[in-house]
Amino acid sequence: MASTISTGLFNSWDVTNFVVNQGHGVKGLAEMGLETLPKPYVQPLEERITMSKTTHEESIPIIDVSNWNDPNVADSICNAAEKWGFFQIVNHGVPIHVLENVKDAAHGFFGLPAEEKRMYLKDHSPTNNVRFGTSFSPQAEKALEWKDYLSLFYVSDDEATAFWPPVCKDEALEFVKKSELVIRRLLEVLMKRLNVKEIDKTKELLLMGSKRINLNYYPKCPNPNLTVGVGRHSDVSALTLLLQDDIGGLYVRKMDGNSWIHVPPISESLVINVGDALQIMSNGRYKSIEHRVTANGSKNRVSVPIFVNPRPFDVIGPLLEVLENGEKPMYKQVLYSDYVKHFFKKAHDGKDTLEFAKI
Ligand SMILES: CC(C)(COP(=O)(O)OP(=O)(O)OC[C@H]1O[C@@H](n2cnc3c(N)ncnc32)[C@H](O)[C@@H]1OP(=O)(O)O)[C@@H](O)C(=O)NCCC(=O)NCCSC(=O)/C=C/c1ccc(O)c(O)c1
Ligand SMILES: O=C(O)CCC(=O)C(=O)O
Ligand SMILES: [Fe+2]
């Protein structure tokens, strides 16, 4: 392949070694001035987004949450979580400078030289809670995904201050903190429809006892149609709150069909989606929907999801309040860390992780 020969990376092993093991990331590869897509990134036809049916006739709901006490707001949120599993919120109260700063900080982190980012690869990182990586699970994947990430598991302010990379820690922490209220409000509203009247301490820990913030970087890609930014998956969180920049590329599977809907960037909005843990706890009422991201041929894209989760040692299953009306449980009780480890050890495979919890 002419382009990889000109970079000095002669075969697929060289490319993977350079990107994954040496910590250059796909950004390092993209910056070599490739003309064609290296082979390890070529996705099978059926996984390419260009081969899928995309529709512009419908879009996920956009909900103005400026008044949380308005019953119409609550209804719209619960309906969206049931029907779409995905929606955007505006007037959510997270200040614009917090959103702008964390996107800038993402560019700041990925703009560091490879030697500095390499310090956060799994084998070098001073803590398991900070991980720089590429693709999703390169050891399990047939084709790599065109994305680098920094994943930060929030334990405490002190831990974050001590271990998160200096170039982005304040901004990432500020986004986590400033989004806490909107997360709580969303969960209160969603719980009410499930017959959970108040979120006591036990419920709070079960729903939002752990948080992970990822900084995702999708560099400009030669032949974006042959690969993906992120393959089809559903999140394993309870709820995900996603900040995207103005480039676009996130697609959501329409629940009742085979078509994919674009999630258009809306300035100052946040994308919210139900994750597997909430689908399980709601006994299937709220839907954790498959989504994927395209690669982009002309721009570098960043996104910043906050995954709101149970704690690793929590056992999750359908909530008692949900089963009180006599409905049959669809999912068993599972240790949350077992569920997450199962997700992380395979390649992205749509909604297959949920099979792990099905009765
Ligand atoms: C995640 C775990 C299980 C990690 O526990 P730990 O003891 O640190 O286990 P570990 O042995 O280091 O990790 C197990 C494997 O998970 C994978 N892994 C761990 N962390 C990550 C990470 N942040 N990103 C990718 N893979 C990871 C690796 O494959 C590990 O294997 P290895 O590379 O070490 O061989 C633990 O912290 C936990 O239970 N956390 C619960 C809360 C949580 O983190 N929930 C997940 C929310 S994330 C979510 O919902 C979606 C994430 C997502 C989606 C699409 C993407 O493309 C993507 O990149 C990420
Ligand atoms: O980048 C995006 O828009 C979505 C990323 C995503 O789905 C994830 O990180 O789980
Ligand atoms: Fe996701």
Short mmCIF file of C-alpha atoms and ligand atoms in Angstrom, two decimals:
data_model
loop_
_atom_site.label_atom_id
_atom_site.label_comp_id
_atom_site.label_asym_id
_atom_site.label_seq_id
_atom_site.Cartn_x
_atom_site.Cartn_y
_atom_site.Cartn_z
CA MET A 1 0.00 0.00 0.00
CA ALA A 2 1.69 3.18 -1.25
CA SER A 3 0.70 5.36 1.65
CA THR A 4 1.88 3.02 4.38
CA ILE A 5 5.15 2.35 2.56
CA SER A 6 5.77 6.08 2.37
CA THR A 7 5.30 6.32 6.15
CA GLY A 8 7.77 3.50 6.76
CA LEU A 9 5.03 1.28 8.22
CA PHE A 10 5.18 -1.73 5.91
CA ASN A 11 2.49 -4.05 7.12
CA SER A 12 -0.57 -4.33 9.31
CA TRP A 13 1.49 -5.46 12.29
CA ASP A 14 3.66 -2.32 12.00
CA VAL A 15 0.61 -0.09 11.86
CA THR A 16 -1.06 -1.72 14.86
CA ASN A 17 2.17 -1.71 16.84
CA PHE A 18 2.75 1.97 16.11
CA VAL A 19 -0.78 3.02 16.97
CA VAL A 20 -1.71 0.69 19.82
CA ASN A 21 1.49 -0.44 21.55
CA GLN A 22 3.76 2.53 20.99
CA GLY A 23 0.99 4.92 21.98
CA HIS A 24 1.00 7.14 18.91
CA GLY A 25 -2.72 6.59 18.61
CA VAL A 26 -4.61 6.86 15.37
CA LYS A 27 -3.91 10.60 15.57
CA GLY A 28 -0.20 9.84 15.14
CA LEU A 29 -1.02 7.73 12.10
CA ALA A 30 -3.37 10.34 10.61
CA GLU A 31 -0.68 12.99 10.92
CA MET A 32 1.71 11.03 8.70
CA GLY A 33 -0.17 12.33 5.69
CA LEU A 34 -1.73 9.07 4.54
CA GLU A 35 -3.45 8.99 1.19
CA THR A 36 -5.33 5.77 1.77
CA LEU A 37 -6.72 3.99 4.79
CA PRO A 38 -4.32 1.45 6.36
CA LYS A 39 -5.62 -2.12 6.15
CA PRO A 40 -6.24 -2.71 9.90
CA TYR A 41 -8.90 0.00 9.75
CA VAL A 42 -10.89 -1.36 6.83
CA GLN A 43 -14.25 -2.44 8.25
CA PRO A 44 -16.33 -5.24 6.71
CA LEU A 45 -18.96 -3.89 4.32
CA GLU A 46 -21.86 -4.45 6.70
CA GLU A 47 -20.27 -2.31 9.43
CA ARG A 48 -19.67 0.71 7.19
CA ILE A 49 -22.16 3.47 7.79
CA THR A 50 -22.38 4.27 4.08
CA MET A 51 -23.87 0.83 3.55
CA SER A 52 -26.58 1.39 6.15
CA LYS A 53 -29.88 3.09 5.64
CA THR A 54 -29.77 6.58 7.09
CA THR A 55 -32.90 8.66 7.36
CA HIS A 56 -33.32 12.39 7.63
CA GLU A 57 -37.08 12.22 7.93
CA GLU A 58 -37.06 11.89 11.69
CA SER A 59 -34.90 13.15 14.54
CA ILE A 60 -34.50 12.37 18.21
CA PRO A 61 -36.44 14.72 20.53
CA ILE A 62 -34.98 18.07 21.60
CA ILE A 63 -36.27 18.96 25.06
CA ASP A 64 -36.08 22.37 26.73
CA VAL A 65 -35.49 21.62 30.42
CA SER A 66 -35.47 25.20 31.73
CA ASN A 67 -38.45 24.33 33.98
CA TRP A 68 -37.99 20.95 35.68
CA ASN A 69 -41.32 21.41 37.49
CA ASP A 70 -43.29 21.46 34.26
CA PRO A 71 -45.07 18.08 33.95
CA ASN A 72 -44.73 18.32 30.15
CA VAL A 73 -40.95 18.34 30.53
CA ALA A 74 -41.07 15.19 32.67
CA ASP A 75 -43.42 13.51 30.19
CA SER A 76 -41.22 14.39 27.22
CA ILE A 77 -38.13 12.98 28.96
CA CYS A 78 -39.79 9.70 29.96
CA ASN A 79 -41.45 9.30 26.55
CA ALA A 80 -38.13 9.90 24.82
CA ALA A 81 -36.38 7.37 27.08
CA GLU A 82 -39.06 4.79 26.24
CA LYS A 83 -39.37 5.43 22.54
CA TRP A 84 -35.94 6.61 21.43
CA GLY A 85 -33.51 5.94 24.28
CA PHE A 86 -31.80 9.13 23.08
CA PHE A 87 -32.67 12.83 23.27
CA GLN A 88 -31.01 16.24 23.38
CA ILE A 89 -31.55 18.78 26.15
CA VAL A 90 -31.22 22.56 25.92
CA ASN A 91 -31.28 25.18 28.70
CA HIS A 92 -29.89 22.54 31.06
CA GLY A 93 -27.92 24.99 33.22
CA VAL A 94 -24.39 23.68 32.62
CA PRO A 95 -22.56 26.93 31.79
CA ILE A 96 -21.35 27.35 28.22
CA HIS A 97 -17.77 28.12 29.31
CA VAL A 98 -17.61 24.74 31.09
CA LEU A 99 -18.61 23.01 27.83
CA GLU A 100 -16.21 25.04 25.70
CA ASN A 101 -13.35 24.57 28.15
CA VAL A 102 -13.63 20.79 28.26
CA LYS A 103 -13.70 20.54 24.44
CA ASP A 104 -10.59 22.78 24.30
CA ALA A 105 -8.98 20.62 26.99
CA ALA A 106 -9.65 17.51 24.89
CA HIS A 107 -7.79 19.14 21.98
CA GLY A 108 -5.08 20.10 24.48
CA PHE A 109 -4.59 16.54 25.71
CA PHE A 110 -4.50 14.95 22.25
CA GLY A 111 -2.21 17.73 21.04
CA LEU A 112 0.48 16.59 23.51
CA PRO A 113 3.52 14.80 22.07
CA ALA A 114 3.22 10.99 21.95
CA GLU A 115 5.81 10.61 24.77
CA GLU A 116 3.52 12.48 27.15
CA LYS A 117 0.31 10.68 26.21
CA ARG A 118 2.11 7.32 26.35
CA MET A 119 2.50 7.78 30.12
CA TYR A 120 -1.23 7.08 30.41
CA LEU A 121 -1.30 3.83 28.40
CA LYS A 122 -2.62 0.98 30.55
CA ASP A 123 0.88 -0.45 31.19
CA HIS A 124 2.41 2.90 32.16
CA SER A 125 -0.42 4.74 33.87
CA PRO A 126 0.13 5.41 37.57
CA THR A 127 -3.48 4.39 38.22
CA ASN A 128 -6.14 2.10 36.73
CA ASN A 129 -8.49 5.09 36.80
CA VAL A 130 -6.67 6.95 34.02
CA ARG A 131 -6.30 5.26 30.67
CA PHE A 132 -5.21 6.57 27.27
CA GLY A 133 -6.12 4.19 24.49
CA THR A 134 -7.20 3.80 20.92
CA SER A 135 -10.07 2.04 19.15
CA PHE A 136 -12.20 0.11 21.69
CA SER A 137 -10.69 -3.28 22.49
CA PRO A 138 -7.88 -3.66 19.91
CA GLN A 139 -6.95 -7.14 21.13
CA ALA A 140 -10.45 -8.43 20.32
CA GLU A 141 -11.24 -6.49 17.16
CA LYS A 142 -11.09 -7.75 13.57
CA ALA A 143 -10.85 -4.14 12.37
CA LEU A 144 -9.75 -1.14 14.41
CA GLU A 145 -11.89 1.96 15.00
CA TRP A 146 -10.67 5.41 14.00
CA LYS A 147 -10.66 6.93 17.52
CA ASP A 148 -8.31 7.68 20.41
CA TYR A 149 -9.59 8.25 23.92
CA LEU A 150 -8.62 9.29 27.42
CA SER A 151 -10.83 7.60 30.00
CA LEU A 152 -11.01 9.02 33.53
CA PHE A 153 -12.83 7.13 36.28
CA TYR A 154 -13.94 9.59 38.97
CA VAL A 155 -13.16 8.47 42.49
CA SER A 156 -12.75 11.74 44.38
CA ASP A 157 -11.63 15.33 43.77
CA ASP A 158 -8.32 14.60 45.48
CA GLU A 159 -7.65 11.52 43.36
CA ALA A 160 -8.52 13.39 40.18
CA THR A 161 -6.31 16.32 41.16
CA ALA A 162 -3.41 13.98 41.89
CA PHE A 163 -3.65 11.66 38.86
CA TRP A 164 -5.62 13.09 35.96
CA PRO A 165 -3.40 14.68 33.27
CA PRO A 166 -2.66 18.32 34.20
CA VAL A 167 -3.57 19.59 30.72
CA CYS A 168 -7.24 18.61 31.12
CA LYS A 169 -7.96 17.70 34.74
CA ASP A 170 -9.54 20.98 35.91
CA GLU A 171 -11.77 21.23 32.87
CA ALA A 172 -12.86 17.56 33.00
CA LEU A 173 -13.54 17.77 36.73
CA GLU A 174 -15.51 20.98 36.31
CA PHE A 175 -17.71 19.35 33.66
CA VAL A 176 -18.35 16.37 35.98
CA LYS A 177 -19.26 18.71 38.86
CA LYS A 178 -21.39 21.14 36.92
CA SER A 179 -23.41 18.34 35.31
CA GLU A 180 -24.32 16.70 38.63
CA LEU A 181 -27.57 18.61 39.08
CA VAL A 182 -28.88 17.90 35.60
CA ILE A 183 -28.05 14.20 36.04
CA ARG A 184 -29.94 14.11 39.34
CA ARG A 185 -32.98 15.88 37.85
CA LEU A 186 -33.08 13.53 34.87
CA LEU A 187 -32.90 10.48 37.13
CA GLU A 188 -35.61 11.85 39.46
CA VAL A 189 -37.94 12.34 36.52
CA LEU A 190 -37.16 8.93 35.02
CA MET A 191 -37.57 7.16 38.38
CA LYS A 192 -41.00 8.71 39.03
CA ARG A 193 -42.47 6.92 36.01
CA LEU A 194 -41.01 3.70 37.39
CA ASN A 195 -42.94 4.12 40.62
CA VAL A 196 -39.80 5.17 42.54
CA LYS A 197 -41.04 8.19 44.48
CA GLU A 198 -37.76 9.49 45.82
CA ILE A 199 -34.09 8.84 45.23
CA ASP A 200 -32.76 7.91 48.68
CA LYS A 201 -29.06 7.33 49.35
CA THR A 202 -29.20 3.66 48.32
CA LYS A 203 -30.90 4.46 45.02
CA GLU A 204 -28.58 7.38 44.41
CA LEU A 205 -25.56 5.12 44.70
CA LEU A 206 -27.15 2.47 42.51
CA LEU A 207 -27.97 4.95 39.76
CA MET A 208 -25.09 7.40 39.92
CA GLY A 209 -22.59 5.96 42.38
CA SER A 210 -19.73 6.01 39.86
CA LYS A 211 -18.84 8.25 36.95
CA ARG A 212 -16.45 7.95 34.07
CA ILE A 213 -15.60 10.82 31.74
CA ASN A 214 -14.02 10.06 28.37
CA LEU A 215 -12.36 12.51 26.03
CA ASN A 216 -12.77 11.09 22.51
CA TYR A 217 -10.66 12.23 19.56
CA TYR A 218 -11.52 11.32 15.97
CA PRO A 219 -8.76 12.58 13.67
CA LYS A 220 -9.36 13.51 10.06
CA CYS A 221 -9.44 10.29 8.07
CA PRO A 222 -8.43 9.32 4.52
CA ASN A 223 -11.29 7.19 3.05
CA PRO A 224 -13.71 7.76 5.95
CA ASN A 225 -16.33 5.63 4.19
CA LEU A 226 -14.25 2.46 4.64
CA THR A 227 -14.01 2.66 8.42
CA VAL A 228 -15.89 3.84 11.52
CA GLY A 229 -15.14 6.24 14.38
CA VAL A 230 -17.01 4.02 16.83
CA GLY A 231 -18.72 0.78 15.92
CA ARG A 232 -22.30 -0.19 16.80
CA HIS A 233 -22.77 -0.43 20.55
CA SER A 234 -24.99 0.49 23.43
CA ASP A 235 -23.45 2.07 26.53
CA VAL A 236 -23.25 0.01 29.72
CA SER A 237 -23.94 3.05 31.90
CA ALA A 238 -27.23 3.91 33.60
CA LEU A 239 -27.30 7.22 31.73
CA THR A 240 -24.81 8.93 29.42
CA LEU A 241 -24.54 12.66 28.99
CA LEU A 242 -22.61 13.51 25.85
CA LEU A 243 -21.07 16.76 24.71
CA GLN A 244 -20.22 16.84 21.02
CA ASP A 245 -18.58 19.58 18.99
CA ASP A 246 -20.07 21.12 15.83
CA ILE A 247 -18.83 18.48 13.37
CA GLY A 248 -21.41 15.69 13.67
CA GLY A 249 -21.23 12.01 12.84
CA LEU A 250 -23.17 10.34 15.67
CA TYR A 251 -25.95 8.02 14.45
CA VAL A 252 -28.63 6.32 16.50
CA ARG A 253 -30.52 3.19 15.46
CA LYS A 254 -34.22 3.72 15.10
CA MET A 255 -35.91 1.41 17.55
CA ASP A 256 -38.34 -0.33 15.27
CA GLY A 257 -36.19 -0.72 12.22
CA ASN A 258 -32.99 -0.94 10.38
CA SER A 259 -32.41 2.73 9.75
CA TRP A 260 -30.01 5.13 11.41
CA ILE A 261 -30.74 8.71 12.43
CA HIS A 262 -28.13 11.45 12.65
CA VAL A 263 -27.84 13.39 15.92
CA PRO A 264 -27.22 16.92 14.66
CA PRO A 265 -24.87 19.08 16.74
CA ILE A 266 -26.85 21.81 18.49
CA SER A 267 -24.77 24.50 20.10
CA GLU A 268 -24.87 24.36 23.94
CA SER A 269 -27.01 21.20 23.99
CA LEU A 270 -26.23 17.90 25.66
CA VAL A 271 -27.14 14.52 24.21
CA ILE A 272 -28.63 12.14 26.78
CA ASN A 273 -28.95 8.40 26.33
CA VAL A 274 -30.18 5.50 28.38
CA GLY A 275 -27.53 2.84 29.03
CA ASP A 276 -27.84 -0.91 29.59
CA ALA A 277 -27.87 -0.56 33.40
CA LEU A 278 -31.04 1.56 33.26
CA GLN A 279 -32.64 -0.73 30.68
CA ILE A 280 -32.02 -3.59 33.11
CA MET A 281 -33.22 -1.70 36.20
CA SER A 282 -36.37 -0.51 34.40
CA ASN A 283 -37.00 -4.11 33.25
CA GLY A 284 -36.82 -3.04 29.62
CA ARG A 285 -39.09 0.01 29.82
CA TYR A 286 -36.33 2.52 29.08
CA LYS A 287 -34.25 1.56 26.05
CA SER A 288 -30.49 1.52 25.71
CA ILE A 289 -30.17 2.18 22.00
CA GLU A 290 -27.43 1.18 19.58
CA HIS A 291 -25.34 4.03 18.24
CA ARG A 292 -22.19 4.50 16.16
CA VAL A 293 -19.95 7.29 14.90
CA THR A 294 -18.63 7.94 11.37
CA ALA A 295 -15.08 8.97 10.61
CA ASN A 296 -14.67 12.40 9.02
CA GLY A 297 -12.66 13.14 5.89
CA SER A 298 -12.01 16.80 6.51
CA LYS A 299 -12.03 17.61 10.24
CA ASN A 300 -10.78 16.44 13.62
CA ARG A 301 -13.76 15.80 15.93
CA VAL A 302 -13.93 15.62 19.73
CA SER A 303 -16.71 14.41 22.01
CA VAL A 304 -16.92 14.15 25.78
CA PRO A 305 -19.29 11.57 27.30
CA ILE A 306 -19.92 11.33 31.03
CA PHE A 307 -21.03 7.79 31.85
CA VAL A 308 -23.19 7.75 34.98
CA ASN A 309 -23.10 4.28 36.49
CA PRO A 310 -23.72 2.00 39.45
CA ARG A 311 -20.56 1.29 41.45
CA PRO A 312 -18.47 -1.69 40.28
CA PHE A 313 -19.47 -3.78 43.33
CA ASP A 314 -23.21 -3.06 43.06
CA VAL A 315 -25.54 -5.86 42.04
CA ILE A 316 -28.05 -4.67 39.45
CA GLY A 317 -31.35 -6.12 38.27
CA PRO A 318 -34.94 -4.97 37.70
CA LEU A 319 -36.00 -2.63 40.52
CA LEU A 320 -38.51 -3.98 43.05
CA GLU A 321 -40.75 -0.95 42.47
CA VAL A 322 -40.97 -1.89 38.80
CA LEU A 323 -41.85 -5.51 39.52
CA GLU A 324 -44.45 -4.60 42.15
CA ASN A 325 -47.20 -4.53 39.53
CA GLY A 326 -46.59 -8.21 38.83
CA GLU A 327 -44.55 -7.94 35.64
CA LYS A 328 -42.05 -10.74 35.06
CA PRO A 329 -38.35 -9.88 35.41
CA MET A 330 -36.54 -9.96 32.05
CA TYR A 331 -33.07 -9.70 33.56
CA LYS A 332 -31.24 -11.46 36.36
CA GLN A 333 -29.20 -9.89 39.14
CA VAL A 334 -25.61 -9.29 37.96
CA LEU A 335 -22.51 -7.84 39.56
CA TYR A 336 -22.00 -4.59 37.69
CA SER A 337 -18.21 -4.96 37.30
CA ASP A 338 -18.76 -8.43 35.74
CA TYR A 339 -21.14 -6.81 33.26
CA VAL A 340 -18.69 -4.01 32.39
CA LYS A 341 -15.72 -6.38 32.07
CA HIS A 342 -17.77 -8.52 29.68
CA PHE A 343 -18.48 -5.40 27.58
CA PHE A 344 -14.84 -4.28 27.50
CA LYS A 345 -13.36 -7.65 26.61
CA LYS A 346 -15.14 -8.04 23.26
CA ALA A 347 -15.30 -5.91 20.14
CA HIS A 348 -18.33 -3.66 19.72
CA ASP A 349 -21.24 -5.89 18.83
CA GLY A 350 -24.43 -3.86 18.93
CA LYS A 351 -26.60 -4.79 21.89
CA ASP A 352 -25.15 -8.24 22.53
CA THR A 353 -23.76 -7.32 25.96
CA LEU A 354 -27.32 -7.37 27.30
CA GLU A 355 -27.51 -11.13 26.67
CA PHE A 356 -25.20 -11.45 29.68
CA ALA A 357 -28.04 -10.28 31.93
CA LYS A 358 -31.07 -11.80 30.18
CA ILE A 359 -33.09 -14.49 31.93
C1 LIG B 1 -14.39 -0.87 34.11
C2 LIG B 1 -13.93 -1.71 35.31
C3 LIG B 1 -14.51 -3.12 35.18
C4 LIG B 1 -12.44 -1.78 35.27
O1 LIG B 1 -12.04 -2.47 36.40
P1 LIG B 1 -10.52 -2.79 36.64
O2 LIG B 1 -10.38 -3.52 37.89
O3 LIG B 1 -9.77 -1.53 36.46
O4 LIG B 1 -10.32 -3.84 35.52
P2 LIG B 1 -9.22 -3.93 34.41
O5 LIG B 1 -8.66 -5.30 34.54
O6 LIG B 1 -8.28 -2.79 34.43
O7 LIG B 1 -10.08 -3.83 33.11
C5 LIG B 1 -10.69 -4.93 32.56
C6 LIG B 1 -10.67 -4.76 31.05
O8 LIG B 1 -11.57 -3.73 30.74
C7 LIG B 1 -11.04 -2.95 29.66
N1 LIG B 1 -11.05 -1.56 30.08
C8 LIG B 1 -10.94 -1.10 31.35
N2 LIG B 1 -11.16 0.22 31.35
C9 LIG B 1 -11.39 0.59 30.08
C10 LIG B 1 -11.70 1.82 29.44
N3 LIG B 1 -11.83 2.93 30.12
N4 LIG B 1 -11.90 1.83 28.11
C11 LIG B 1 -11.80 0.70 27.38
N5 LIG B 1 -11.53 -0.50 27.94
C12 LIG B 1 -11.32 -0.54 29.27
C13 LIG B 1 -9.75 -3.47 29.26
O9 LIG B 1 -9.92 -4.33 28.15
C14 LIG B 1 -9.35 -4.29 30.46
O10 LIG B 1 -8.62 -5.37 30.03
P3 LIG B 1 -7.02 -5.19 29.86
O11 LIG B 1 -6.79 -4.18 28.78
O12 LIG B 1 -6.59 -4.69 31.19
O13 LIG B 1 -6.57 -6.55 29.53
C15 LIG B 1 -14.39 -1.07 36.63
O14 LIG B 1 -13.83 0.20 36.75
C16 LIG B 1 -15.88 -0.95 36.73
O15 LIG B 1 -16.57 -1.92 37.02
N6 LIG B 1 -16.42 0.26 36.53
C17 LIG B 1 -17.84 0.49 36.61
C18 LIG B 1 -18.20 1.83 36.04
C19 LIG B 1 -17.82 1.94 34.62
O16 LIG B 1 -16.69 2.21 34.32
N7 LIG B 1 -18.80 1.73 33.74
C20 LIG B 1 -18.53 1.83 32.36
C21 LIG B 1 -19.16 3.01 31.78
S1 LIG B 1 -18.44 3.22 30.17
C22 LIG B 1 -19.73 3.05 29.00
O17 LIG B 1 -20.90 2.95 29.32
C23 LIG B 1 -19.33 3.05 27.62
C24 LIG B 1 -18.03 3.12 27.29
C25 LIG B 1 -17.59 3.14 25.93
C26 LIG B 1 -18.45 2.96 24.85
C27 LIG B 1 -17.98 2.96 23.56
C28 LIG B 1 -16.65 3.15 23.32
O18 LIG B 1 -16.16 3.10 22.07
C29 LIG B 1 -15.78 3.36 24.41
O19 LIG B 1 -14.47 3.54 24.14
C30 LIG B 1 -16.26 3.34 25.69
O1 LIG B 2 -18.57 10.53 19.90
C1 LIG B 2 -19.76 10.36 20.01
O2 LIG B 2 -20.59 11.12 19.52
C2 LIG B 2 -20.30 9.15 20.75
C3 LIG B 2 -19.26 8.32 21.42
C4 LIG B 2 -19.83 7.12 22.12
O3 LIG B 2 -20.82 6.58 21.72
C5 LIG B 2 -19.16 6.61 23.34
O4 LIG B 2 -18.06 7.08 23.68
O5 LIG B 2 -19.75 5.72 23.99
FE FE B 3 -21.63 5.22 23.30
#
